[in-house]
Coordinates of C-alpha atoms in Angstrom, one line a residue:
M1344 CA 277.0 262.2 312.1
I1345 CA 279.3 264.0 308.8
S1346 CA 282.4 264.2 311.7
W1347 CA 281.5 260.8 312.6
I1348 CA 282.2 259.0 309.5
F1349 CA 284.5 261.7 308.5
L1350 CA 286.9 260.2 311.6
T1351 CA 285.9 256.9 310.9
C1352 CA 287.3 257.4 307.2
V1353 CA 290.8 259.1 308.7
I1354 CA 291.6 256.6 311.5
F1355 CA 291.2 253.8 308.7
I1356 CA 293.1 255.5 306.1
I1357 CA 295.8 256.3 309.1
S1358 CA 295.7 252.9 310.7
F1359 CA 295.8 251.5 306.9
L1360 CA 299.1 253.9 306.4
W1361 CA 300.7 252.1 310.0
K1362 CA 300.1 248.5 308.6
K1363 CA 301.6 249.0 305.5
R1364 CA 304.7 251.7 306.5
W1365 CA 307.3 249.7 306.0
L1366 CA 306.2 248.7 302.4
L1367 CA 305.5 252.2 301.7
Y1368 CA 309.0 254.1 302.9
H1369 CA 311.0 251.3 300.9
A1370 CA 308.7 252.0 297.4
W1371 CA 309.4 255.9 297.7
K1372 CA 313.4 254.4 297.6
I1373 CA 312.7 252.8 294.1
P1374 CA 311.5 255.2 291.1
G1375 CA 308.3 254.9 289.3
P1376 CA 305.1 256.6 287.5
F1377 CA 302.9 258.3 288.7
S1378 CA 301.0 257.4 291.5
V1379 CA 297.0 258.0 293.1
P1380 CA 295.3 257.5 295.7
L1381 CA 293.0 254.0 295.6
L1382 CA 293.7 253.5 292.0
G1383 CA 298.1 253.8 292.1
S1384 CA 299.7 253.8 288.8
A1385 CA 296.4 251.3 286.9
F1386 CA 295.0 253.9 284.9
L1387 CA 298.3 254.0 282.9
L1388 CA 297.5 251.1 281.8
S1389 CA 294.1 250.9 281.1
A1390 CA 294.2 250.5 276.8
T1391 CA 292.1 249.0 274.6
K1392 CA 292.8 245.1 273.4
N1393 CA 294.7 246.2 269.9
N1394 CA 297.5 247.8 272.2
F1395 CA 297.2 246.5 275.9
F1396 CA 300.9 244.6 275.6
D1397 CA 303.0 247.4 273.2
L1398 CA 301.9 249.5 276.2
I1399 CA 303.3 247.4 278.8
Y1400 CA 305.8 246.4 277.4
R1401 CA 306.9 250.2 276.1
T1402 CA 306.2 251.5 279.7
L1403 CA 308.2 248.8 281.2
D1404 CA 311.1 249.4 278.3
S1405 CA 311.6 252.7 279.4
C1406 CA 312.3 252.0 283.3
R1407 CA 314.9 249.8 283.4
P1408 CA 316.3 248.0 285.4
V1409 CA 314.3 249.0 288.3
T1410 CA 311.0 250.1 288.8
K1411 CA 308.0 250.0 290.8
F1412 CA 304.1 250.8 290.2
W1413 CA 300.9 250.6 292.2
A1414 CA 297.8 248.4 291.0
G1415 CA 295.5 250.4 294.0
S1416 CA 297.0 249.2 297.4
Q1417 CA 299.4 246.4 295.4
L1418 CA 303.1 247.2 295.2
Y1419 CA 305.1 245.8 291.8
I1420 CA 308.5 246.2 291.7
V1421 CA 310.2 245.2 287.9
T1422 CA 314.0 244.9 287.6
T1423 CA 315.5 243.0 285.0
R1424 CA 319.0 242.6 286.6
P1425 CA 319.7 238.8 286.1
T1426 CA 321.2 239.0 289.1
H1427 CA 317.6 240.5 290.7
V1428 CA 315.9 237.7 289.1
E1429 CA 318.2 234.6 289.9
K1430 CA 317.6 236.0 294.2
I1431 CA 314.0 235.9 293.4
L1432 CA 312.9 233.0 291.9
T1433 CA 315.0 230.6 293.8
S1434 CA 313.7 232.4 297.5
C1435 CA 309.9 233.9 296.3
L1436 CA 308.2 230.5 295.6
G1437 CA 305.0 232.1 296.4
K1438 CA 302.8 233.4 293.5
S1439 CA 301.3 237.3 293.4
P1440 CA 298.3 237.6 294.3
F1441 CA 297.3 238.6 290.4
Y1442 CA 296.8 234.8 289.8
D1443 CA 294.2 235.0 291.9
N1444 CA 292.6 237.0 288.8
L1445 CA 292.3 233.6 287.1
G1446 CA 289.1 232.6 289.6
S1447 CA 288.6 229.0 290.1
V1448 CA 289.5 227.7 286.7
I1449 CA 293.2 226.7 288.2
K1450 CA 292.7 227.7 291.5
D1451 CA 293.9 224.4 293.0
S1452 CA 296.9 224.5 290.3
L1453 CA 300.5 224.0 290.3
L1454 CA 300.5 227.5 288.5
T1455 CA 298.9 228.8 291.8
L1456 CA 299.0 227.3 294.7
K1457 CA 300.3 228.3 298.3
V1458 CA 304.2 227.2 298.7
S1459 CA 303.5 224.6 300.7
L1460 CA 300.9 222.8 299.0
W1461 CA 302.9 223.6 295.7
K1462 CA 305.9 221.1 297.3
E1463 CA 303.6 218.5 297.9
H1464 CA 302.0 218.6 294.6
R1465 CA 304.9 219.3 292.7
K1466 CA 306.4 216.9 293.8
M1467 CA 303.8 214.1 293.4
I1468 CA 303.8 214.9 289.7
N1469 CA 307.2 215.3 289.1
P1470 CA 307.5 211.5 288.6
S1471 CA 305.2 211.1 285.6
F1472 CA 308.3 213.4 283.9
N1473 CA 310.8 211.1 284.3
S1474 CA 313.4 211.0 281.4
K1475 CA 312.0 207.1 281.0
I1476 CA 308.1 208.3 280.4
L1477 CA 309.6 211.0 278.2
N1478 CA 311.3 208.9 276.2
S1479 CA 308.9 206.5 276.0
F1480 CA 306.3 209.0 273.7
H1481 CA 308.8 209.9 271.3
D1482 CA 306.7 207.5 268.9
V1483 CA 303.7 208.8 269.7
F1484 CA 304.9 212.9 269.1
V1485 CA 306.4 211.1 265.7
K1486 CA 302.7 210.2 265.2
Y1487 CA 301.3 212.9 265.8
S1488 CA 303.5 215.0 264.1
K1489 CA 303.0 213.1 260.7
E1490 CA 299.2 213.8 261.2
M1491 CA 300.5 217.2 260.9
V1492 CA 302.3 217.1 257.5
K1493 CA 299.4 215.0 255.8
F1494 CA 297.4 218.2 257.0
L1495 CA 299.3 221.1 255.5
N1496 CA 299.8 217.6 252.3
D1497 CA 295.9 218.3 252.2
A1498 CA 295.6 222.5 252.2
D1499 CA 298.2 221.9 249.2
G1500 CA 299.8 225.3 249.7
S1501 CA 296.9 226.8 250.3
E1502 CA 298.1 230.2 253.2
Q1503 CA 297.2 229.0 256.6
A1504 CA 296.2 231.9 258.3
N1505 CA 295.2 230.2 262.0
L1506 CA 297.8 227.2 262.3
V1507 CA 297.7 228.1 265.4
S1508 CA 294.9 226.9 266.6
V1509 CA 295.1 223.3 264.3
I1510 CA 298.7 222.5 265.5
W1511 CA 297.2 223.3 269.6
E1512 CA 294.4 220.7 268.7
K1513 CA 297.6 218.2 268.0
T1514 CA 299.5 218.8 270.6
L1515 CA 296.2 219.0 272.9
D1516 CA 295.5 215.4 271.2
I1517 CA 299.1 214.5 272.0
S1518 CA 299.0 216.0 275.6
L1519 CA 296.4 213.5 276.3
R1520 CA 299.5 210.4 275.9
P1521 CA 301.3 211.1 279.0
T1522 CA 298.3 212.3 280.5
T1523 CA 296.2 209.3 280.8
W1524 CA 297.0 205.2 280.8
Y1525 CA 293.4 205.4 278.4
Y1526 CA 294.7 207.9 276.1
S1527 CA 297.9 206.4 275.8
C1528 CA 296.2 202.8 274.5
H1529 CA 293.9 204.0 272.1
E1530 CA 293.4 205.9 268.8
A1531 CA 290.5 207.8 269.2
S1532 CA 290.2 210.6 271.5
P1533 CA 287.9 213.3 272.0
C1534 CA 288.5 215.4 268.6
S1535 CA 285.0 217.9 269.1
C1536 CA 285.8 217.9 273.3
L1537 CA 289.2 219.4 272.2
T1538 CA 287.9 221.9 269.6
L1539 CA 285.3 222.8 272.4
F1540 CA 288.1 223.2 274.9
I1541 CA 290.5 225.2 273.2
N1542 CA 288.2 228.0 272.2
V1543 CA 286.4 227.4 276.1
D1544 CA 290.3 228.0 277.0
F1545 CA 290.8 230.8 274.7
R1546 CA 287.7 232.7 275.6
I1547 CA 288.8 232.6 279.8
E1548 CA 291.8 234.6 278.6
E1549 CA 290.8 236.9 276.8
I1550 CA 288.2 237.9 280.1
F1551 CA 291.0 237.1 282.3
I1552 CA 292.9 239.8 280.6
E1553 CA 290.1 242.0 280.0
R1554 CA 289.5 242.4 283.3
F1555 CA 293.0 243.5 284.0
H1556 CA 293.0 246.1 281.3
K1557 CA 290.0 247.6 282.8
F1558 CA 291.0 248.2 286.0
W1559 CA 288.0 249.1 287.8
L1560 CA 286.8 245.4 287.3
L1561 CA 289.8 244.4 289.2
I1562 CA 287.5 245.3 292.9
D1563 CA 285.7 242.3 293.0
F1564 CA 282.2 243.4 294.1
V1565 CA 282.3 245.4 290.5
W1566 CA 283.7 242.2 289.0
K1567 CA 281.0 240.0 290.2
L1568 CA 277.8 242.0 289.3
S1569 CA 279.5 242.3 285.8
S1570 CA 278.7 240.1 282.7
L1571 CA 282.2 239.2 281.4
H1572 CA 282.0 237.5 285.3
K1573 CA 279.1 235.2 284.8
E1574 CA 280.3 234.6 281.2
Y1575 CA 283.8 233.3 282.3
Q1576 CA 282.3 231.1 285.3
A1577 CA 280.7 229.8 282.4
A1578 CA 283.4 229.1 280.5
C1579 CA 284.9 227.7 283.5
Q1580 CA 282.3 224.9 284.2
T1581 CA 282.8 223.7 280.4
S1582 CA 286.4 223.8 280.6
H1583 CA 286.0 221.4 283.8
G1584 CA 283.7 219.6 282.6
I1585 CA 285.7 218.4 279.9
A1586 CA 288.2 218.0 282.0
E1587 CA 286.1 215.7 284.6
D1588 CA 285.1 213.1 281.1
I1589 CA 288.2 212.2 280.5
I1590 CA 289.4 212.1 283.9
A1591 CA 285.8 209.8 284.5
E1592 CA 287.1 207.6 281.1
E1593 CA 290.4 207.5 283.1
H1594 CA 288.5 206.1 286.2
K1595 CA 287.4 203.7 283.9
S1596 CA 290.5 202.1 282.8
C1597 CA 291.3 201.0 285.6
G1598 CA 289.6 198.0 286.1
T1599 CA 291.9 195.0 285.9
E1600 CA 289.7 193.2 282.6
T1601 CA 289.9 197.0 280.8
R1602 CA 293.3 196.9 282.7
N1603 CA 294.9 193.8 281.2
T1604 CA 293.5 194.7 277.5
L1605 CA 294.6 197.7 277.2
L1606 CA 297.8 196.9 278.2
S1607 CA 298.3 194.1 275.5
E1608 CA 297.2 197.5 272.9
S1609 CA 299.4 199.8 274.6
I1610 CA 302.8 198.6 273.8
Q1611 CA 303.2 200.7 270.6
F1612 CA 301.8 203.8 272.2
S1613 CA 304.3 203.7 275.3
G1614 CA 306.7 201.3 275.8
D1615 CA 307.6 199.7 279.1
I1616 CA 306.1 202.1 281.2
I1617 CA 304.8 201.5 284.2
R1618 CA 300.3 202.7 284.4
N1619 CA 300.5 204.4 287.5
E1620 CA 303.4 206.8 286.4
L1621 CA 301.5 208.3 284.1
F1622 CA 300.1 211.9 285.2
L1623 CA 296.4 211.3 285.9
P1624 CA 296.8 207.5 287.2
R1625 CA 298.9 208.3 289.7
L1626 CA 296.7 211.3 290.7
N1627 CA 294.3 208.8 290.6
T1628 CA 296.2 206.3 293.0
L1629 CA 297.3 209.5 295.3
N1630 CA 293.2 210.4 295.6
H1631 CA 292.6 206.5 296.8
S1632 CA 295.3 207.6 300.3
N1633 CA 293.7 211.1 300.4
Q1634 CA 296.6 212.8 299.6
I1635 CA 294.9 214.7 297.4
T1636 CA 291.2 215.9 296.5
R1637 CA 289.2 215.2 293.2
K1638 CA 289.0 219.4 292.7
E1639 CA 292.9 219.6 293.0
I1640 CA 293.4 216.5 290.4
L1641 CA 290.5 218.2 288.2
E1642 CA 292.5 221.3 288.2
E1643 CA 295.9 220.1 287.4
T1644 CA 294.2 218.3 284.8
S1645 CA 292.5 221.3 283.3
L1646 CA 296.3 223.5 284.2
M1647 CA 298.6 220.2 282.7
F1648 CA 296.4 220.8 279.0
V1649 CA 296.5 224.0 278.4
A1650 CA 300.5 224.1 280.2
S1651 CA 301.5 221.3 277.9
S1652 CA 299.5 222.0 274.2
E1653 CA 298.9 225.6 273.3
T1654 CA 302.8 226.7 274.9
T1655 CA 303.9 224.0 273.0
A1656 CA 301.7 225.2 269.6
L1657 CA 302.3 228.5 269.6
T1658 CA 305.9 227.8 269.8
V1659 CA 305.9 225.5 266.5
N1660 CA 304.4 228.5 265.0
M1661 CA 306.7 231.4 266.0
V1662 CA 309.4 229.4 265.1
L1663 CA 308.0 228.3 261.1
T1664 CA 307.2 232.0 260.7
I1665 CA 310.4 233.2 261.9
L1666 CA 311.9 230.6 259.6
G1667 CA 309.7 232.3 256.9
I1668 CA 310.5 235.6 257.5
Y1669 CA 314.5 234.2 257.7
P1670 CA 314.9 231.6 254.6
D1671 CA 319.2 231.7 255.1
I1672 CA 318.2 230.2 258.2
Q1673 CA 315.7 227.5 257.1
E1674 CA 317.9 226.6 254.8
K1675 CA 320.7 225.7 257.4
V1676 CA 318.1 223.6 258.9
F1677 CA 317.4 222.3 256.2
Q1678 CA 320.7 221.1 255.5
E1679 CA 320.8 219.8 259.5
L1680 CA 318.0 218.3 259.4
V1681 CA 319.3 216.1 255.5
S1682 CA 322.3 214.8 257.4
V1683 CA 321.1 213.7 260.6
L1684 CA 317.9 212.7 258.5
P1685 CA 318.6 212.0 254.8
T1686 CA 316.0 209.6 254.4
I1687 CA 312.1 211.1 254.5
E1688 CA 310.3 207.6 254.8
K1689 CA 312.0 206.2 258.1
D1690 CA 310.6 208.1 261.2
P1691 CA 313.3 210.0 263.3
T1692 CA 314.7 208.4 266.3
L1693 CA 315.2 209.8 269.7
K1694 CA 318.7 210.0 269.4
E1695 CA 318.4 211.0 265.8
I1696 CA 316.3 214.1 267.3
S1697 CA 319.1 214.8 270.2
R1698 CA 321.7 215.7 267.1
L1699 CA 319.6 218.4 265.5
D1700 CA 321.7 221.0 267.2
Y1701 CA 321.4 224.2 265.2
L1702 CA 317.4 223.6 265.1
D1703 CA 318.2 223.5 269.3
R1704 CA 319.5 226.9 268.9
V1705 CA 316.5 228.4 266.0
I1706 CA 314.2 227.5 268.8
K1707 CA 316.5 228.9 271.7
E1708 CA 316.7 232.0 269.8
T1709 CA 313.4 232.0 268.9
L1710 CA 311.9 232.1 272.6
R1711 CA 314.6 233.9 273.5
L1712 CA 312.9 236.9 271.2
V1713 CA 309.4 235.9 271.6
P1714 CA 308.8 234.0 274.6
I1715 CA 305.5 232.6 275.1
V1716 CA 305.0 233.6 278.4
P1717 CA 306.3 237.4 278.8
F1718 CA 305.9 237.9 282.6
I1719 CA 306.6 236.4 285.9
L1720 CA 305.0 237.3 289.0
R1721 CA 305.8 236.7 292.2
F1722 CA 305.2 237.0 295.6
T1723 CA 307.4 238.2 299.4
D1724 CA 307.0 237.6 302.1
E1725 CA 310.1 238.9 303.6
D1726 CA 312.6 242.0 302.7
I1727 CA 315.1 240.9 300.0
K1728 CA 317.9 243.2 299.3
C1729 CA 319.2 243.4 296.1
D1730 CA 322.2 245.4 295.4
S1731 CA 321.2 249.5 296.9
Y1732 CA 317.3 248.5 296.9
V1733 CA 315.4 246.1 299.2
F1734 CA 312.2 244.2 298.1
P1735 CA 309.6 244.6 300.9
A1736 CA 307.5 242.2 302.4
G1737 CA 304.0 242.0 301.0
S1738 CA 305.1 243.7 297.9
N1739 CA 304.5 241.9 294.2
I1740 CA 307.7 240.9 292.5
L1741 CA 307.3 241.2 288.4
V1742 CA 309.7 239.9 286.1
P1743 CA 309.8 240.5 282.5
I1744 CA 311.5 237.8 280.8
I1745 CA 311.0 240.1 277.6
L1746 CA 312.9 242.7 278.4
L1747 CA 315.6 240.7 280.1
H1748 CA 315.4 238.4 276.9
R1749 CA 316.5 242.0 274.9
D1750 CA 318.9 243.4 277.4
P1751 CA 321.5 245.0 275.1
D1752 CA 323.8 244.9 278.5
V1753 CA 323.6 241.4 277.6
W1754 CA 322.6 240.4 274.3
P1755 CA 324.6 242.6 271.8
E1756 CA 322.5 243.9 268.8
P1757 CA 319.4 242.1 270.8
E1758 CA 317.0 242.2 268.0
K1759 CA 318.7 240.8 265.7
F1760 CA 317.8 237.1 265.5
N1761 CA 320.9 234.8 265.5
P1762 CA 321.0 231.1 266.8
D1763 CA 324.9 231.4 267.6
R1764 CA 324.2 233.0 270.7
F1765 CA 323.4 229.5 272.1
L1766 CA 326.2 227.8 270.9
P1767 CA 328.3 226.1 274.2
D1768 CA 331.1 228.9 274.7
E1769 CA 328.9 231.8 274.0
V1770 CA 326.4 230.4 276.8
A1771 CA 329.1 230.4 279.3
K1772 CA 329.4 234.4 278.7
R1773 CA 326.4 235.2 280.3
H1774 CA 324.5 234.8 283.9
R1775 CA 322.1 231.7 284.5
C1776 CA 319.4 234.0 284.5
S1777 CA 319.3 236.6 281.1
Y1778 CA 317.3 233.6 279.4
I1779 CA 314.8 232.0 281.1
P1780 CA 311.7 231.6 278.6
F1781 CA 310.3 228.4 281.5
S1782 CA 311.3 230.4 284.6
F1783 CA 313.8 229.2 286.8
G1784 CA 314.0 227.4 290.2
S1785 CA 312.5 225.2 291.5
R1786 CA 309.0 226.4 290.6
N1787 CA 310.3 226.4 287.2
C1788 CA 308.3 224.6 284.0
I1789 CA 307.8 221.2 285.3
G1790 CA 307.3 219.9 281.3
L1791 CA 310.1 222.1 280.2
R1792 CA 311.8 218.4 278.8
Y1793 CA 308.1 217.6 277.3
G1794 CA 308.2 220.6 275.2
M1795 CA 311.3 221.2 273.9
M1796 CA 311.2 217.3 273.4
L1797 CA 307.9 218.1 271.6
V1798 CA 308.3 221.2 269.5
K1799 CA 311.6 220.0 268.5
V1800 CA 309.9 216.5 266.9
M1801 CA 307.1 218.5 265.6
L1802 CA 309.4 221.5 263.8
A1803 CA 311.9 218.3 262.0
T1804 CA 309.2 216.0 260.9
I1805 CA 307.2 219.5 259.0
L1806 CA 310.8 221.2 258.1
R1807 CA 312.0 217.9 256.3
S1808 CA 308.9 217.9 254.5
F1809 CA 308.0 221.8 253.5
K1810 CA 310.1 224.8 253.4
V1811 CA 307.9 228.1 255.3
Q1812 CA 307.3 231.6 253.5
T1813 CA 305.9 234.6 255.2
V1814 CA 302.2 236.9 253.8
D1815 CA 303.6 239.9 254.1
L1816 CA 306.3 239.7 257.0
K1817 CA 310.0 240.8 256.7
S1818 CA 311.1 241.3 259.7
W1819 CA 309.9 240.0 263.7
K1820 CA 309.1 243.2 264.2
D1821 CA 306.6 243.3 261.2
I1822 CA 304.5 240.9 263.9
E1823 CA 301.9 242.4 265.8
W1824 CA 301.1 240.8 269.2
E1825 CA 297.8 239.5 271.2
Y1826 CA 299.0 239.1 275.1
L1827 CA 296.7 236.6 276.1
I1828 CA 298.6 235.4 279.3
M1829 CA 300.7 234.3 276.7
L1830 CA 302.1 236.0 273.8
K1831 CA 300.1 235.0 270.3
P1832 CA 301.0 236.6 267.3
K1833 CA 298.2 238.1 265.6
N1834 CA 298.8 238.6 261.9
S1835 CA 300.9 235.3 260.8
R1836 CA 300.2 233.5 257.8
L1837 CA 302.0 231.1 256.4
L1838 CA 302.6 228.9 252.8
F1839 CA 303.9 225.3 252.6
E1840 CA 305.6 225.0 249.5
K1841 CA 306.7 221.1 249.3
R1842 CA 310.3 219.9 249.2
T1843 CA 311.4 217.3 247.0
F1844 CA 314.5 215.1 248.3

């Protein structure tokens, strides 16, 4: 009996290695850390929540420009060469199986869909992010940015230790406006639900990362037996429940009488936009013609709420933190604001916001040093030749944006904060994939223009009213990071001093 079991195991191992022979052959030619059977190199990344991100960063930084590591039977290839990155992001549109660990919360969304379905969904959703739609919501961005100013005024200089959550709630509320018709036409939004959604989403991210750094939980049957899996499923159901409520509210507004009422109320919010151009009404219309399922709508909506609000909140908070650390740069931003927007009582127009070139460069330089999403993962189903390397079919390609943005061969003095790196003449000198905070190629972030527009409006509105100071931070290097899918500061405490014109 023992001999039969042994023989079966040997046959299984030989069969497994034979199927992966080309993967193993090309992987052998790529340098990488020590790995062991079954676990690969995953045990090297076992860490506590407090140092998980730092460990990954140091490990990858020591192995640039090209390295590999094994996580179980999955091969991960890491590259920081812009030419490689361009080839990968334009030819490898499939997402890594790593994202399957997100579970059901956004499994059928733009983030994780297989290429064929992703192309269909992207084509459906693209019209909701055209310039006409985005420009029509400028006034909404200004309105809610002024509410942030009111909140800070009411705080009266008090230290803001958890500003991300405050901004996140505002950006999530804003995201309902270009997403749905109903909330575009009404002042009210479900504030308690927004707070719950933020808390639940935060916990989902925590569990996702905890599963990754406790590598034994990546084994499905072990994961499904764990208490974290049960908590994760419950959190996903809560998140979906909130999205379902918003979808249901939108569905109610589809009736002729209700729609006409909303149309008359919508002018101050959405100008001359057409209802069916908005994200959720458009998907509901496509659902009626069986082009998209209700489950897919639910998951695209959940993704859109998180992607359009959390990334924006983190970016705004990070820029404010950087400006608090560098008061001379903050003063230049303020002088530009005074020049372009001399009257505090007058709301900034879309044209005026577009003239804030220095603020734009500050935002870009912040996202260079601190990309909110620091890594991209793709999966290749065919061999890809990059210089002397072959990235074999069946491998996961990891693009570490945070290392790409700090490559000393591309960025002189990479750890120095210098917004003038993004002057047109400087940009022209660099490879276009040396700076990719929103990814690159056809599978880039669909909300790129939406996010940048909202960030600029919110920052311009806040910085016209306040001077920002940091507490205990002398350099951006003093910031402690927590990686929960997105990069989040743990010790970003800010003070806001009212400005006088």
